[in-house]
Amino acid sequence: MLTNTLPRYEILDEFALQELERGWRRIVSELGIEFLYDEALDYLRGAGQDVDGQLVKFDPDWILEQVAKAPSQFTLQARNPERSVQVGGDTMVFSAVYGCPFVREGLERRDATYDDFQNLVKLAQSFPQLDSPGGTICEPNDRPLDSRHLDMVYALLTLSDKPFMGSVTSGPNAQDTIAMAEMVFGADSLDETPAIISLINVNSPLRYDDRMLAALVEYAKRGQATIVTPFLLMGAMSPVSVPATLAQQLAEGLAGIALVQTIRPGCPVVFGSFLSNTDMQSGSPSFGTPESAVGLLCTGQIARHYNLPFRGGGALTSSQVVDAQAGYESMMSLWPTFLAGTNFVMHSAGWLESALVSCYEKFVTDVECLRMMYEVFKPLEINEETLAYSAHQEVGQGGHFLGAVHTLERFRECFYRPLVSSTENYERWNRNGGNDTAARATEIWRKTLEEYEQPELDEGLREELKAFVDRRRTELGD
Amino acid sequence: MLTNTLPRYEILDEFALQELERGWRRIVSELGIEFLYDEALDYLRGAGQDVDGQLVKFDPDWILEQVAKAPSQFTLQARNPERSVQVGGDTMVFSAVYGCPFVREGLERRDATYDDFQNLVKLAQSFPQLDSPGGTICEPNDRPLDSRHLDMVYALLTLSDKPFMGSVTSGPNAQDTIAMAEMVFGADSLDETPAIISLINVNSPLRYDDRMLAALVEYAKRGQATIVTPFLLMGAMSPVSVPATLAQQLAEGLAGIALVQTIRPGCPVVFGSFLSNTDMQSGSPSFGTPESAVGLLCTGQIARHYNLPFRGGGALTSSQVVDAQAGYESMMSLWPTFLAGTNFVMHSAGWLESALVSCYEKFVTDVECLRMMYEVFKPLEINEETLAYSAHQEVGQGGHFLGAVHTLERFRECFYRPLVSSTENYERWNRNGGNDTAARATEIWRKTLEEYEQPELDEGLREELKAFVDRRRTELGD
């Protein structure tokens, strides 16, 4: 977890914020939002909103009253208390890629399996730059669809001791996640402090579907955190305009957060952003774009305006392989991620090919980028010691500092030390195989997996979790 | 030329600026700076500074008095007046890579030639994101050392009509550059408005060498712009500390700028920064690092504090090939370049392998990054039109915007359109050859060279320039 005390980079003026406010207010009040789940409709009807079939038209002031009940920051428990994190304020929490059906390992691209899932959780556990493995780090396609959420939660709780993300594929799956978390954290502790954070996507534009809503309701009832995220690829799910998309993101996001607060006032919830654009030539989604960078900078400012923790960013790219495009697009999204002070960052490592692929090598290059960004966002201390005048006195004119006392005392720790980047001169690099970054990354993730150590877990608890998984799998008919 | 009206990202507080002020003052006054050129020493002695042999100890207040005479912005003429640029204030001027002895073309790395020089100037002329080809875009190693500056200036003046950088390898070479510029711009116009901008590197620490000083003196006498640049790889040419290096950069840079103002008060001059670090494991220089990003952000703030236009940044990397590292390191330096509002950006395109290599493919991927950054730093307009409420009214809940009237009216221009990046789905990308970004870049620079059109030039002027080159080459014995 990074505490980012550097300034936020804000590009909206007061007038712009007012225009966006006007924008979301008329969307929720005049057009309304569909909620395809009766229990959610009951809550909103009960709170006095205008419900017609599945369409809800909101009083924007009521929305803001509800939103004001959400905490501006909260603790998310990890099963290892040292790895618990704060979500909101100046902190930034990083989790791995989420939701990819395929994996890439070197030159091979294939369906993701449960083995891959476990490997990627182990990598997320191993690198300290990641605060959480996230949830669906890849789809374990070799496990039955109805019960694979159990396998995923089991792996997340046993192979890692960092905070994790819960299943959102249905209400009962959310209940399973909560039941397993209760075994690990205890029901009381879970009620007091959330130990699950889950991604609730909006079926944009202006619609929440039944499965996501059912999961949202379950988690909210138990005080577990959700990340309510309008899913906005401009041109497809929103207009071809950043301001219009920001207004829509506010309309959808604030309405969902208001629902959470109606279910359980004070429940931790995160204002989510997943905002990029469609390539209008091909119709393909496009990631690591300038528009998404601008959208992210604005989103941070907007979330702070409404006093909400927010999610956004990551190391996004549309590239098919770990090449230059993968590098520059990932940085095109990571820089605004940090400049905006993003509180919860999904997709921080491993994302490739517009999130179709969880990539082992990309995991490593993304960790390198995170490590560099952590270094940039460390406050610079300027004082007599760092001014190092003694070194200037020692070296004087025309010499070099390699052997200066000041250098010798600090040379091991004075600069960022790369993980996979190379500064080798050409001859040496060539002699060592002339491997590009992706090839060097292969060596690093393999070694990291070899050196992985499973975090301690009580054997009785493990058996209890295992028994639950087995029982539920049988009940689900798999 | 970009006018960057977005906010500057500033990370130094008033106390930090005061500490840096204290830092450079004691360096120039107590330790002093060596100037290995008599004429420069004469100027400084004449201005009352304490000259002992080649060591000059300065009165810091005198330095600031001189620095105050430098314009905070100035016009740099191009031979096509439409391509003249403003240096300073809110504008950002981008020039290509500078100084590389090698080139890389696809998989081949070899000594750079004059053919390469011409090709790279043509590329810089062709891409509108570059405001200038720069100067030594690569070393034309197949041309004689003593007269190759003539070949370079000739190519810069004939193959491009954008502003160019002059030779700094000696006083006479600077005079040759001025003589050729006089033919193109006329002596009076040259005196009034600079048409040459030249890179004067400090032989850091705390020493200016004779060749660079001789060039500086020639250019200053004729009112041509120089970029006075401390050459600081922390650990080698400066202490292993960003603050100490910033103090040294100020000491060296302000002293050189004071010299320029002593020679010709009001002469345009740029506060230059070339600040990165040594890899302390290998001793190699390291580019695109977090430390250089922080240094650049601070440099911008410092230059504004002293009311000077400044140079810094670029698309820097230590990578040996156009791979993921080349991508993410270039962005690691381009983001702070823009956030700092850097007025003159050298090395904006083509830099590879710590500036040993000018790379054709990297040229293209860097232009892509520049294009994206231009887009990010375009002010966002939020108003009734961009809020696009009509599109929301048209699409409503659960639909898509691909066919909306608002979309159809704007789909060609609404988003950034990539140059070399691909959003193709995997199957299509594979069918099209499965080329990575570097391979696709090869196609683009070749096509760009094929489509290159030489800018108009009066035939008599061309012959005059050619005759000068031939005569001077003979005089120089080549």
CSV table of C-alpha atoms in Angstrom, one decimal, chain A residues 6-7 9-12 15-16 19-20 22 26-27 30-32 34 55 104 109 205-207 234-244 247-248 277-282 284-286 288 290-291 293-294 298 318 320-325 327-329 331-332 335-336 339 353 365 368-369 372-373 375-377 380-384 386-389 391-393 395-402 406-407 410-411 414-417 420-424 426 429 436-437 440, chain B residues 6-7 9-12 15-16 19-20 22 26-27 30-32 34 55 104 109 205-207 234-244 247-248 277-282 284-286 288 290-291 293-294 298 318 320-325 327-329 331-332 335-336 339 353 365 368-369 372-373 375-377 380-384 386-389 391-393 395-402 406-407 410-411 414-417 420-424 426 429 436-437 440:
chain,number,residue,atom,x,y,z
A,6,LEU,CA,2.4,14.1,-3.5
A,7,PRO,CA,0.0,16.6,-5.0
A,9,TYR,CA,-3.1,16.5,-10.7
A,10,GLU,CA,-6.4,18.2,-11.2
A,11,ILE,CA,-7.5,19.6,-14.5
A,12,LEU,CA,-11.2,20.5,-13.9
A,15,PHE,CA,-17.4,25.4,-13.6
A,16,ALA,CA,-16.6,22.0,-15.1
A,19,GLU,CA,-21.6,21.2,-15.5
A,20,LEU,CA,-20.9,17.5,-14.6
A,22,ARG,CA,-25.9,19.2,-13.9
A,26,ARG,CA,-30.8,15.2,-15.3
A,27,ILE,CA,-29.7,11.7,-16.3
A,30,GLU,CA,-35.2,12.5,-16.2
A,31,LEU,CA,-34.0,9.3,-17.9
A,32,GLY,CA,-33.6,7.1,-14.9
A,34,GLU,CA,-32.9,0.2,-14.7
A,55,LEU,CA,-36.9,1.8,-14.3
A,104,ARG,CA,-0.1,-16.0,-22.3
A,109,ARG,CA,-1.5,-18.2,-25.7
A,205,PRO,CA,-25.7,2.4,-20.2
A,206,LEU,CA,-28.0,3.0,-17.3
A,207,ARG,CA,-28.7,-0.6,-16.3
A,234,MET,CA,-17.0,5.3,-25.1
A,235,GLY,CA,-18.7,4.9,-28.4
A,236,ALA,CA,-20.3,1.6,-27.3
A,237,MET,CA,-21.6,2.0,-23.7
A,238,SER,CA,-21.4,5.8,-23.5
A,239,PRO,CA,-21.3,8.8,-25.9
A,240,VAL,CA,-18.1,9.6,-27.8
A,241,SER,CA,-17.2,12.3,-25.4
A,242,VAL,CA,-15.3,12.3,-22.2
A,243,PRO,CA,-17.5,14.9,-20.4
A,244,ALA,CA,-20.7,13.0,-21.4
A,247,ALA,CA,-21.7,12.6,-16.3
A,248,GLN,CA,-22.9,9.1,-17.1
A,277,ASN,CA,-12.9,4.1,-25.7
A,278,THR,CA,-13.8,2.1,-28.7
A,279,ASP,CA,-11.5,2.1,-31.7
A,280,MET,CA,-14.0,3.6,-34.1
A,281,GLN,CA,-12.3,2.0,-37.1
A,282,SER,CA,-12.4,-1.5,-35.9
A,284,SER,CA,-12.5,-3.0,-30.8
A,285,PRO,CA,-12.0,-1.8,-27.3
A,286,SER,CA,-8.9,0.3,-26.9
A,288,GLY,CA,-4.1,2.8,-22.5
A,290,PRO,CA,-5.2,9.4,-24.0
A,291,GLU,CA,-8.9,9.6,-23.5
A,293,ALA,CA,-5.9,9.0,-19.1
A,294,VAL,CA,-7.9,12.2,-19.1
A,298,CYS,CA,-11.1,13.8,-13.9
A,318,SER,CA,-4.6,-3.4,-26.2
A,320,GLN,CA,-1.3,-8.7,-28.2
A,321,VAL,CA,2.2,-9.3,-26.9
A,322,VAL,CA,4.6,-7.8,-24.4
A,323,ASP,CA,6.2,-5.3,-26.8
A,324,ALA,CA,6.8,-1.6,-27.0
A,325,GLN,CA,3.1,-0.8,-27.2
A,327,GLY,CA,5.1,-0.8,-22.4
A,328,TYR,CA,4.0,2.6,-23.4
A,329,GLU,CA,0.2,2.0,-23.1
A,331,MET,CA,2.5,3.7,-18.6
A,332,MET,CA,-0.1,5.8,-20.3
A,335,TRP,CA,0.9,7.7,-14.7
A,336,PRO,CA,-2.6,9.2,-14.4
A,339,LEU,CA,-1.3,11.4,-10.4
A,353,GLU,CA,-4.7,-7.8,-25.0
A,365,THR,CA,7.0,-5.8,-16.5
A,368,GLU,CA,8.7,-3.2,-12.7
A,369,CYS,CA,6.5,-0.2,-13.7
A,372,MET,CA,9.3,2.7,-10.6
A,373,MET,CA,6.1,4.7,-10.0
A,375,GLU,CA,9.8,5.6,-6.4
A,376,VAL,CA,8.6,8.7,-8.3
A,377,PHE,CA,5.8,9.2,-5.8
A,380,LEU,CA,11.8,14.2,-2.1
A,381,GLU,CA,13.6,15.4,1.0
A,382,ILE,CA,15.7,18.4,0.6
A,383,ASN,CA,17.9,19.2,3.5
A,384,GLU,CA,21.6,19.7,4.4
A,386,THR,CA,20.7,15.4,0.8
A,387,LEU,CA,22.4,18.5,-0.5
A,388,ALA,CA,25.6,16.6,0.0
A,389,TYR,CA,27.9,19.6,-0.1
A,391,ALA,CA,30.7,15.4,-1.9
A,392,HIS,CA,31.1,18.6,-4.0
A,393,GLN,CA,33.9,19.7,-1.7
A,395,VAL,CA,35.3,16.0,-5.8
A,396,GLY,CA,35.6,19.7,-6.9
A,397,GLN,CA,36.0,20.4,-10.6
A,398,GLY,CA,36.2,17.9,-13.4
A,399,GLY,CA,36.4,14.8,-11.3
A,400,HIS,CA,33.9,12.0,-10.7
A,401,PHE,CA,31.7,11.0,-7.8
A,402,LEU,CA,32.0,7.2,-8.2
A,406,HIS,CA,29.2,10.2,0.1
A,407,THR,CA,28.7,7.8,-2.8
A,410,ARG,CA,25.1,5.1,-0.2
A,411,PHE,CA,25.7,3.3,-3.5
A,414,CYS,CA,20.8,5.4,-3.5
A,415,PHE,CA,18.9,4.7,-6.7
A,416,TYR,CA,16.1,2.6,-7.9
A,417,ARG,CA,17.2,-1.0,-8.8
A,420,VAL,CA,13.7,-6.8,-15.4
A,421,SER,CA,15.0,-3.6,-17.1
A,422,SER,CA,18.5,-3.8,-18.5
A,423,THR,CA,21.2,-1.1,-18.7
A,424,GLU,CA,23.8,-3.6,-20.0
A,426,TYR,CA,25.3,-3.8,-26.1
A,429,TRP,CA,23.7,-7.8,-23.5
A,436,ASP,CA,14.4,-8.6,-24.9
A,437,THR,CA,12.4,-7.6,-21.8
A,440,ARG,CA,14.0,-11.8,-19.4
B,6,LEU,CA,-2.8,22.4,-18.4
B,7,PRO,CA,-1.5,22.9,-14.8
B,9,TYR,CA,2.9,19.4,-11.6
B,10,GLU,CA,5.0,20.9,-8.9
B,11,ILE,CA,6.4,19.0,-6.0
B,12,LEU,CA,8.8,21.4,-4.3
B,15,PHE,CA,11.5,25.7,1.8
B,16,ALA,CA,12.9,23.2,-0.7
B,19,GLU,CA,17.5,25.1,0.3
B,20,LEU,CA,18.4,24.7,-3.4
B,22,ARG,CA,21.4,28.0,-0.6
B,26,ARG,CA,27.8,28.2,-1.9
B,27,ILE,CA,28.9,26.0,-4.8
B,30,GLU,CA,33.0,28.8,-2.3
B,31,LEU,CA,34.0,26.0,-4.8
B,32,GLY,CA,33.7,27.9,-8.1
B,34,GLU,CA,36.4,26.1,-14.1
B,55,LEU,CA,38.8,28.8,-11.7
B,104,ARG,CA,19.4,0.6,-35.5
B,109,ARG,CA,22.7,-2.2,-35.5
B,205,PRO,CA,31.2,18.6,-12.4
B,206,LEU,CA,31.9,22.3,-12.3
B,207,ARG,CA,33.8,22.7,-15.6
B,234,MET,CA,24.2,11.1,-10.7
B,235,GLY,CA,26.9,9.0,-9.2
B,236,ALA,CA,29.4,9.9,-11.9
B,237,MET,CA,29.1,13.7,-12.6
B,238,SER,CA,27.2,14.6,-9.5
B,239,PRO,CA,26.4,13.2,-6.1
B,240,VAL,CA,24.1,10.2,-5.6
B,241,SER,CA,21.2,12.5,-4.5
B,242,VAL,CA,18.6,14.4,-6.5
B,243,PRO,CA,18.7,17.5,-4.3
B,244,ALA,CA,22.5,17.8,-4.5
B,247,ALA,CA,21.9,22.4,-6.6
B,248,GLN,CA,24.8,21.5,-8.9
B,277,ASN,CA,21.6,8.3,-12.8
B,278,THR,CA,24.3,5.7,-13.1
B,279,ASP,CA,23.3,2.1,-12.5
B,280,MET,CA,25.5,1.6,-9.5
B,281,GLN,CA,25.8,-2.2,-10.1
B,282,SER,CA,27.2,-1.9,-13.6
B,284,SER,CA,26.3,2.1,-16.9
B,285,PRO,CA,24.2,5.2,-17.5
B,286,SER,CA,20.5,4.6,-16.9
B,288,GLY,CA,13.9,6.6,-18.2
B,290,PRO,CA,12.3,7.4,-11.6
B,291,GLU,CA,15.1,9.6,-10.4
B,293,ALA,CA,11.5,11.8,-13.7
B,294,VAL,CA,11.6,13.5,-10.3
B,298,CYS,CA,11.8,19.8,-10.0
B,318,SER,CA,18.5,2.3,-21.8
B,320,GLN,CA,18.9,-2.2,-26.5
B,321,VAL,CA,15.9,-2.9,-28.6
B,322,VAL,CA,12.4,-1.5,-29.3
B,323,ASP,CA,10.7,-3.7,-26.6
B,324,ALA,CA,8.5,-3.3,-23.6
B,325,GLN,CA,11.3,-1.6,-21.6
B,327,GLY,CA,8.1,1.6,-24.3
B,328,TYR,CA,7.7,2.1,-20.5
B,329,GLU,CA,11.0,3.9,-20.0
B,331,MET,CA,6.9,7.1,-21.1
B,332,MET,CA,8.6,7.4,-17.7
B,335,TRP,CA,5.0,12.1,-18.8
B,336,PRO,CA,7.2,14.3,-16.5
B,339,LEU,CA,3.8,17.6,-16.6
B,353,GLU,CA,20.3,2.3,-26.0
B,365,THR,CA,7.0,4.5,-31.6
B,368,GLU,CA,3.1,7.7,-31.4
B,369,CYS,CA,3.8,8.5,-27.7
B,372,MET,CA,-0.9,10.5,-27.4
B,373,MET,CA,0.6,13.0,-25.0
B,375,GLU,CA,-4.0,14.5,-26.9
B,376,VAL,CA,-3.8,14.2,-23.1
B,377,PHE,CA,-2.6,17.8,-22.7
B,380,LEU,CA,-11.1,19.3,-21.9
B,381,GLU,CA,-14.1,21.3,-22.8
B,382,ILE,CA,-17.1,20.7,-20.7
B,383,ASN,CA,-20.3,22.3,-21.9
B,384,GLU,CA,-23.8,21.5,-23.1
B,386,THR,CA,-19.8,17.8,-25.0
B,387,LEU,CA,-22.3,16.6,-22.3
B,388,ALA,CA,-24.2,15.1,-25.2
B,389,TYR,CA,-27.4,14.7,-23.4
B,391,ALA,CA,-27.2,10.8,-27.1
B,392,HIS,CA,-28.3,9.6,-23.7
B,393,GLN,CA,-31.9,10.5,-24.5
B,395,VAL,CA,-30.0,5.5,-26.4
B,396,GLY,CA,-31.6,5.2,-23.0
B,397,GLN,CA,-31.0,2.1,-20.9
B,398,GLY,CA,-29.1,-1.0,-22.0
B,399,GLY,CA,-28.6,0.0,-25.6
B,400,HIS,CA,-25.4,1.0,-27.4
B,401,PHE,CA,-24.1,4.3,-28.8
B,402,LEU,CA,-22.4,2.9,-32.0
B,406,HIS,CA,-24.2,12.0,-31.9
B,407,THR,CA,-21.8,9.2,-32.6
B,410,ARG,CA,-18.3,12.5,-34.8
B,411,PHE,CA,-17.0,9.0,-35.1
B,414,CYS,CA,-13.9,11.8,-31.8
B,415,PHE,CA,-10.9,9.8,-30.5
B,416,TYR,CA,-7.2,9.6,-30.9
B,417,ARG,CA,-6.3,7.5,-33.9
B,420,VAL,CA,1.5,2.2,-35.0
B,421,SER,CA,-0.4,0.8,-32.0
B,422,SER,CA,-2.8,-2.1,-32.7
B,423,THR,CA,-6.2,-2.8,-31.3
B,424,GLU,CA,-6.8,-5.7,-33.7
B,426,TYR,CA,-5.9,-11.7,-31.8
B,429,TRP,CA,-3.6,-9.7,-35.8
B,436,ASP,CA,4.9,-6.7,-32.9
B,437,THR,CA,5.0,-2.9,-32.6
B,440,ARG,CA,4.9,-2.5,-37.7
